[in-house]
Short mmCIF file of C-alpha atoms and ligand atoms in Angstrom, two decimals:
data_model
loop_
_atom_site.label_atom_id
_atom_site.label_comp_id
_atom_site.label_asym_id
_atom_site.label_seq_id
_atom_site.Cartn_x
_atom_site.Cartn_y
_atom_site.Cartn_z
CA MET O 977 -37.33 -51.55 46.10
CA THR O 978 -33.47 -51.05 46.97
CA GLU O 979 -31.73 -49.69 43.85
CA PRO O 980 -29.21 -52.42 43.39
CA ARG O 981 -26.62 -49.92 42.20
CA SER O 982 -25.18 -49.47 45.63
CA MET O 983 -24.64 -52.72 47.31
CA PRO O 984 -21.79 -52.20 49.94
CA GLY O 985 -19.16 -54.62 49.52
CA TRP O 986 -20.33 -55.59 46.09
CA SER O 987 -19.53 -54.06 42.44
CA VAL O 988 -23.00 -53.71 40.60
CA GLU O 989 -22.73 -53.55 36.79
CA THR O 990 -25.90 -52.01 35.33
CA LEU O 991 -24.98 -52.09 31.70
CA HIS O 992 -28.56 -53.22 30.98
CA GLU O 993 -31.72 -51.17 31.61
CA ASP O 994 -33.52 -53.83 33.70
CA HIS O 995 -30.69 -56.09 34.74
CA ALA O 996 -27.98 -55.76 37.17
CA GLN O 997 -24.98 -58.08 37.85
CA ALA O 998 -23.31 -57.99 41.45
CA LEU O 999 -20.08 -59.32 42.03
CA ARG O 1000 -18.62 -59.61 45.48
CA GLU O 1001 -15.86 -57.21 46.30
CA ALA O 1002 -13.59 -59.37 48.74
CA THR O 1003 -10.66 -56.83 48.39
CA LEU O 1004 -10.58 -53.56 46.33
CA LEU O 1005 -7.41 -53.21 44.76
CA TYR O 1006 -7.53 -50.26 42.78
CA ASP O 1007 -9.93 -47.27 42.02
CA SER O 1008 -9.24 -44.23 39.92
CA GLU O 1009 -10.21 -42.06 36.86
CA THR O 1010 -8.00 -41.98 34.02
CA ASP O 1011 -8.71 -38.87 31.68
CA ILE O 1012 -10.83 -41.28 29.86
CA GLN O 1013 -12.57 -43.65 32.04
CA ARG O 1014 -12.91 -45.17 35.70
CA LEU O 1015 -10.59 -47.94 36.30
CA ARG O 1016 -11.18 -50.40 39.28
CA VAL O 1017 -9.74 -53.78 39.99
CA PHE O 1018 -11.12 -55.80 42.84
CA ARG O 1019 -10.62 -59.37 43.71
CA ASN O 1020 -13.62 -61.93 43.74
CA PRO O 1021 -13.62 -65.10 45.51
CA THR O 1022 -14.94 -67.11 42.35
CA PHE O 1023 -13.52 -64.85 39.39
CA GLY O 1024 -10.37 -63.71 41.06
CA ARG O 1025 -9.25 -60.34 39.82
CA ILE O 1026 -11.77 -58.24 37.97
CA LEU O 1027 -11.35 -55.27 35.92
CA THR O 1028 -14.21 -52.81 35.37
CA LEU O 1029 -14.20 -49.73 33.16
CA ASP O 1030 -17.02 -47.42 33.96
CA GLY O 1031 -18.68 -50.05 36.18
CA VAL O 1032 -18.60 -52.68 33.40
CA VAL O 1033 -16.84 -56.01 33.80
CA GLN O 1034 -14.20 -56.02 31.07
CA VAL O 1035 -12.10 -58.84 32.12
CA THR O 1036 -11.90 -61.56 35.04
CA GLU O 1037 -8.90 -63.67 35.72
CA ALA O 1038 -11.23 -66.83 36.06
CA ASP O 1039 -13.18 -66.43 32.67
CA GLU O 1040 -10.97 -64.41 30.28
CA PHE O 1041 -9.54 -67.33 28.56
CA ILE O 1042 -12.75 -68.16 26.73
CA TYR O 1043 -13.08 -64.46 25.27
CA HIS O 1044 -9.36 -64.06 24.48
CA GLU O 1045 -9.03 -67.59 22.89
CA MET O 1046 -12.03 -67.15 20.59
CA LEU O 1047 -11.47 -63.89 19.43
CA THR O 1048 -7.80 -64.83 18.37
CA HIS O 1049 -7.41 -68.66 17.26
CA THR O 1050 -10.86 -68.82 15.42
CA PRO O 1051 -9.81 -66.31 12.86
CA ILE O 1052 -5.91 -66.85 12.77
CA ILE O 1053 -6.68 -70.73 12.30
CA ALA O 1054 -9.34 -69.93 9.81
CA HIS O 1055 -7.16 -67.52 7.84
CA GLY O 1056 -4.33 -70.06 7.79
CA ALA O 1057 -1.45 -67.57 6.98
CA ALA O 1058 -1.87 -64.62 9.37
CA LYS O 1059 1.37 -62.69 10.01
CA ARG O 1060 0.19 -59.35 10.59
CA VAL O 1061 -2.54 -58.78 13.25
CA LEU O 1062 -4.17 -55.33 14.52
CA ILE O 1063 -6.03 -55.52 17.94
CA ILE O 1064 -8.13 -52.24 18.51
CA GLY O 1065 -8.54 -52.00 22.30
CA GLY O 1066 -7.45 -54.85 24.27
CA GLY O 1067 -5.85 -52.80 27.10
CA ASP O 1068 -5.49 -55.61 29.44
CA GLY O 1069 -3.01 -57.44 27.10
CA GLY O 1070 -4.98 -60.79 26.91
CA MET O 1071 -5.75 -60.50 23.14
CA ALA O 1072 -2.05 -59.79 22.57
CA ARG O 1073 -1.01 -62.62 24.69
CA GLU O 1074 -3.05 -65.13 22.62
CA ALA O 1075 -2.22 -63.87 19.30
CA LEU O 1076 1.35 -63.71 20.14
CA LYS O 1077 1.16 -67.53 20.86
CA HIS O 1078 1.16 -68.10 17.09
CA ARG O 1079 4.91 -68.25 16.03
CA SER O 1080 3.61 -67.58 12.35
CA VAL O 1081 2.41 -64.05 13.49
CA GLU O 1082 5.25 -61.72 12.87
CA HIS O 1083 3.64 -58.45 14.05
CA VAL O 1084 0.90 -57.30 16.11
CA THR O 1085 -0.19 -53.67 16.37
CA MET O 1086 -2.39 -53.05 19.24
CA VAL O 1087 -4.16 -49.54 19.16
CA GLU O 1088 -5.29 -48.78 22.93
CA ILE O 1089 -7.20 -45.31 23.74
CA ASP O 1090 -6.20 -45.16 27.38
CA ALA O 1091 -2.62 -45.71 28.50
CA GLY O 1092 -3.79 -45.84 31.98
CA VAL O 1093 -5.55 -49.36 31.25
CA VAL O 1094 -2.16 -50.76 29.97
CA GLU O 1095 0.00 -49.42 32.68
CA PHE O 1096 -2.27 -50.46 35.46
CA SER O 1097 -3.08 -53.82 33.92
CA LYS O 1098 0.57 -54.47 33.71
CA THR O 1099 0.49 -54.10 37.68
CA TYR O 1100 -2.74 -55.42 38.67
CA LEU O 1101 -3.45 -57.98 36.31
CA PRO O 1102 -0.07 -59.30 35.12
CA GLY O 1103 -1.25 -62.68 34.51
CA ILE O 1104 -3.79 -61.42 31.61
CA SER O 1105 -0.83 -59.93 29.46
CA ASN O 1106 1.69 -62.58 30.55
CA GLY O 1107 4.52 -60.87 29.19
CA ALA O 1108 2.81 -60.03 25.86
CA PHE O 1109 3.81 -56.22 26.44
CA ASP O 1110 7.54 -57.13 26.40
CA ASP O 1111 7.17 -59.26 23.14
CA PRO O 1112 9.33 -57.57 20.47
CA ARG O 1113 6.67 -58.40 17.91
CA LEU O 1114 4.31 -56.13 19.56
CA ASN O 1115 3.73 -52.37 18.52
CA LEU O 1116 1.72 -50.73 21.23
CA VAL O 1117 0.07 -47.36 19.70
CA ILE O 1118 -1.85 -45.33 22.29
CA ASP O 1119 -4.72 -43.68 20.18
CA ASP O 1120 -8.14 -43.92 19.33
CA GLY O 1121 -8.77 -46.86 17.13
CA ALA O 1122 -11.26 -44.77 14.96
CA GLU O 1123 -8.55 -42.14 14.49
CA PHE O 1124 -5.70 -44.86 13.87
CA VAL O 1125 -7.61 -46.70 10.85
CA LYS O 1126 -8.18 -43.16 9.22
CA THR O 1127 -4.75 -42.60 8.46
CA CYS O 1128 -2.93 -46.01 8.84
CA THR O 1129 -1.30 -47.15 5.71
CA ASP O 1130 -0.31 -50.47 6.88
CA SER O 1131 -2.22 -53.76 6.08
CA PHE O 1132 -3.08 -56.64 7.99
CA ASP O 1133 -4.20 -60.28 7.93
CA VAL O 1134 -6.57 -60.38 10.89
CA ILE O 1135 -8.05 -57.46 12.60
CA ILE O 1136 -9.56 -57.98 16.13
CA VAL O 1137 -11.93 -55.22 17.93
CA ASP O 1138 -11.52 -55.84 21.45
CA SER O 1139 -13.35 -52.73 22.70
CA THR O 1140 -15.54 -51.93 25.50
CA ASP O 1141 -19.22 -51.56 24.61
CA PRO O 1142 -20.66 -49.09 22.43
CA ILE O 1143 -20.56 -46.19 25.18
CA GLY O 1144 -18.33 -43.74 26.07
CA PRO O 1145 -14.90 -44.06 24.10
CA GLY O 1146 -15.91 -47.32 22.50
CA GLU O 1147 -18.86 -45.94 20.62
CA VAL O 1148 -16.94 -44.94 17.65
CA LEU O 1149 -15.75 -48.57 17.21
CA PHE O 1150 -19.39 -49.84 16.51
CA THR O 1151 -19.89 -47.34 13.37
CA ASP O 1152 -19.87 -48.19 9.52
CA THR O 1153 -17.22 -45.67 8.92
CA PHE O 1154 -14.96 -47.16 11.31
CA TYR O 1155 -15.71 -50.74 9.94
CA GLY O 1156 -15.35 -49.66 6.38
CA ARG O 1157 -11.70 -48.00 7.24
CA ALA O 1158 -10.77 -51.28 9.06
CA LYS O 1159 -11.57 -53.12 6.02
CA ASN O 1160 -9.39 -51.16 3.99
CA LEU O 1161 -6.55 -52.22 5.97
CA LEU O 1162 -7.24 -55.98 5.39
CA THR O 1163 -5.24 -57.86 2.47
CA GLY O 1164 -5.69 -61.15 0.67
CA ASN O 1165 -8.13 -63.57 2.74
CA GLY O 1166 -8.36 -60.62 5.51
CA ILE O 1167 -10.69 -61.22 8.41
CA LEU O 1168 -12.07 -58.68 10.95
CA VAL O 1169 -13.84 -60.04 14.11
CA THR O 1170 -15.43 -57.89 16.70
CA GLN O 1171 -16.49 -58.01 20.28
CA ASN O 1172 -20.34 -57.54 19.64
CA GLY O 1173 -21.99 -58.07 23.03
CA VAL O 1174 -24.51 -60.35 24.27
CA PRO O 1175 -27.43 -60.70 21.75
CA PHE O 1176 -29.91 -61.51 24.13
CA MET O 1177 -29.26 -58.29 25.82
CA GLN O 1178 -27.82 -56.15 23.29
CA GLY O 1179 -29.45 -57.58 20.02
CA GLN O 1180 -29.64 -54.27 18.23
CA GLU O 1181 -25.92 -53.90 18.33
CA LEU O 1182 -25.29 -56.95 16.77
CA THR O 1183 -28.05 -56.23 14.00
CA ASN O 1184 -26.06 -52.87 13.38
CA THR O 1185 -22.77 -54.36 12.80
CA MET O 1186 -23.92 -57.19 10.99
CA ARG O 1187 -25.89 -54.60 8.66
CA ALA O 1188 -22.52 -52.92 7.94
CA PHE O 1189 -20.57 -56.11 7.46
CA LYS O 1190 -23.36 -57.37 5.01
CA ALA O 1191 -22.45 -54.12 2.81
CA LEU O 1192 -18.79 -54.53 3.12
CA PHE O 1193 -17.50 -58.39 3.22
CA ALA O 1194 -17.76 -61.23 0.92
CA ASP O 1195 -18.56 -63.28 3.77
CA TRP O 1196 -20.07 -61.95 7.09
CA THR O 1197 -21.67 -63.41 10.28
CA CYS O 1198 -21.12 -63.94 13.70
CA TYR O 1199 -19.88 -66.45 16.16
CA LEU O 1200 -20.71 -67.09 19.75
CA ALA O 1201 -19.24 -68.23 23.16
CA THR O 1202 -20.41 -67.91 26.61
CA ILE O 1203 -18.42 -66.01 29.22
CA PRO O 1204 -19.95 -66.15 32.36
CA THR O 1205 -18.91 -62.65 33.62
CA TYR O 1206 -20.64 -61.01 30.29
CA ALA O 1207 -24.18 -61.52 31.58
CA GLY O 1208 -27.21 -62.43 29.65
CA GLY O 1209 -26.17 -65.67 27.72
CA PRO O 1210 -23.83 -66.17 24.84
CA MET O 1211 -21.52 -63.14 23.63
CA ALA O 1212 -21.59 -62.69 19.83
CA PHE O 1213 -18.40 -62.00 17.89
CA GLY O 1214 -18.83 -60.29 14.56
CA TYR O 1215 -17.07 -61.83 11.64
CA GLY O 1216 -16.54 -60.15 8.34
CA ALA O 1217 -13.95 -61.84 5.65
CA LEU O 1218 -12.57 -60.48 2.09
CA SER O 1219 -13.41 -64.05 0.96
CA ASP O 1220 -15.60 -67.27 1.83
CA ALA O 1221 -12.26 -69.36 1.94
CA PRO O 1222 -11.63 -69.09 5.57
CA ARG O 1223 -14.77 -70.12 7.00
CA ALA O 1224 -15.03 -72.75 4.08
CA THR O 1225 -11.88 -74.33 5.25
CA PRO O 1226 -12.63 -78.19 6.19
CA LEU O 1227 -12.16 -79.40 9.90
CA ALA O 1228 -9.55 -81.65 8.97
CA GLU O 1229 -7.12 -78.55 7.64
CA LEU O 1230 -8.04 -76.33 10.61
CA GLU O 1231 -7.06 -79.21 12.75
CA ALA O 1232 -3.79 -79.82 10.92
CA ARG O 1233 -3.06 -76.05 11.26
CA TRP O 1234 -3.93 -76.24 14.91
CA ALA O 1235 -1.78 -79.14 15.70
CA LYS O 1236 1.40 -77.40 13.78
CA ALA O 1237 0.69 -74.14 16.07
CA GLY O 1238 1.18 -76.32 19.15
CA ILE O 1239 -0.91 -73.93 21.43
CA GLU O 1240 -2.32 -75.14 24.84
CA THR O 1241 -5.68 -73.69 25.20
CA ARG O 1242 -8.62 -74.42 27.60
CA TYR O 1243 -11.74 -73.31 25.37
CA TYR O 1244 -10.92 -73.02 21.85
CA THR O 1245 -10.33 -75.97 19.57
CA PRO O 1246 -10.96 -76.09 15.81
CA ALA O 1247 -14.27 -78.14 16.29
CA VAL O 1248 -15.26 -75.69 18.88
CA GLY O 1249 -14.40 -72.80 16.58
CA GLN O 1250 -16.02 -74.06 13.80
CA ALA O 1251 -19.24 -75.19 15.74
CA ALA O 1252 -19.46 -71.46 17.16
CA PHE O 1253 -20.71 -70.41 14.08
CA ALA O 1254 -23.93 -72.46 14.22
CA LEU O 1255 -26.43 -69.98 15.40
CA PRO O 1256 -29.80 -70.42 17.33
CA GLY O 1257 -32.66 -69.03 15.96
CA TYR O 1258 -33.04 -65.95 18.25
CA VAL O 1259 -29.49 -64.93 17.02
CA SER O 1260 -30.14 -65.55 13.27
CA ALA O 1261 -33.28 -63.61 13.63
CA LEU O 1262 -31.02 -60.63 14.30
CA MET O 1263 -29.13 -60.96 11.24
CA PRO O 1264 -30.05 -58.48 8.53
N1 SAM A 666 -13.32 -58.01 27.00
C1 SAM A 666 -13.93 -56.39 27.12
C2 SAM A 666 -15.29 -56.70 26.51
O1 SAM A 666 -15.70 -57.48 25.94
O2 SAM A 666 -15.96 -55.46 26.69
C3 SAM A 666 -13.06 -55.67 26.56
C4 SAM A 666 -11.74 -55.53 27.16
S1 SAM A 666 -10.45 -54.31 26.75
C5 SAM A 666 -10.00 -54.04 28.41
C6 SAM A 666 -11.72 -52.68 26.29
C7 SAM A 666 -10.56 -51.78 25.92
O3 SAM A 666 -11.04 -50.95 24.83
C8 SAM A 666 -10.30 -50.86 27.10
O4 SAM A 666 -8.79 -51.07 27.30
C9 SAM A 666 -10.61 -49.60 26.55
O5 SAM A 666 -9.64 -48.53 27.00
C10 SAM A 666 -10.58 -49.64 25.03
N2 SAM A 666 -11.24 -48.74 24.12
C11 SAM A 666 -12.35 -48.23 24.30
N3 SAM A 666 -12.58 -47.22 23.34
C12 SAM A 666 -11.56 -47.40 22.45
C13 SAM A 666 -11.05 -46.66 21.27
N4 SAM A 666 -11.95 -45.93 20.64
N5 SAM A 666 -9.75 -46.90 20.71
C14 SAM A 666 -9.16 -47.71 21.30
N6 SAM A 666 -9.39 -48.54 22.43
C15 SAM A 666 -10.53 -48.22 22.91
#
């Protein structure tokens, strides 16, 4: 049987053992190694420009809004008074773009390990960051997120881990040590959210994170959203909070906060964000 890894004219993602995802490469725009990972950008007629790192889809122009809206607005609106946000990873700038849409957010620190991803995303995927890198509220730090949280003395209201999967440089961002240090940077009703893979394909990854969150946070769970190019069904976002209050916020209050924020979105609404925490049995079964 033909190994799907090499199909001329297609980018074949083999993130999972028994599964491959092929995306037509109508035009290859960039293909190079940084000193950390292999960067490729190509254009696909359906998904627009697609960024892969070490062969794994990171972001596509067509469906990135779902992921970035759900990982920013859900915790920021639930928190209700988030002024300082920390993003770990996020080199394409999409997470920073969405977080900075909140006028109430006064400061975003973004810690990205690979300067090449930032520079190159500005050139080849400018629509993803859409000016976020020029926002005076953004403090871009080129560093390993696991190193950053070791020595950081700042505090944050919301921390968003927008990392690659737990392979290569992203692996350290899925450890109890990292989660514990990140938690120590939260204040008040602080919330930590994480990119936590597609539970149907990466269930153990979610269980591991939730086990760590159960030991660390007063309130812990995950929430779901389906991003078409993260293959295998809904993606899980880890959620850990210093108190129960944010997730217990009534929908009417979430909607009032959202109306005040005055942000246009194509996926997130307070009702969608709240409903995303309703977990189907196969995901609940992964919780420790
Ligand atoms: N949406 C994607 C996903 O769900 O897999 C993530 C996109 S974003 C491009 C992932 C970023 O994490 C990349 O820019 C990568 O360089 C960065 N990254 C990986 N490991 C990191 C680490 N240890 N510290 C900081 N950034 C890291």
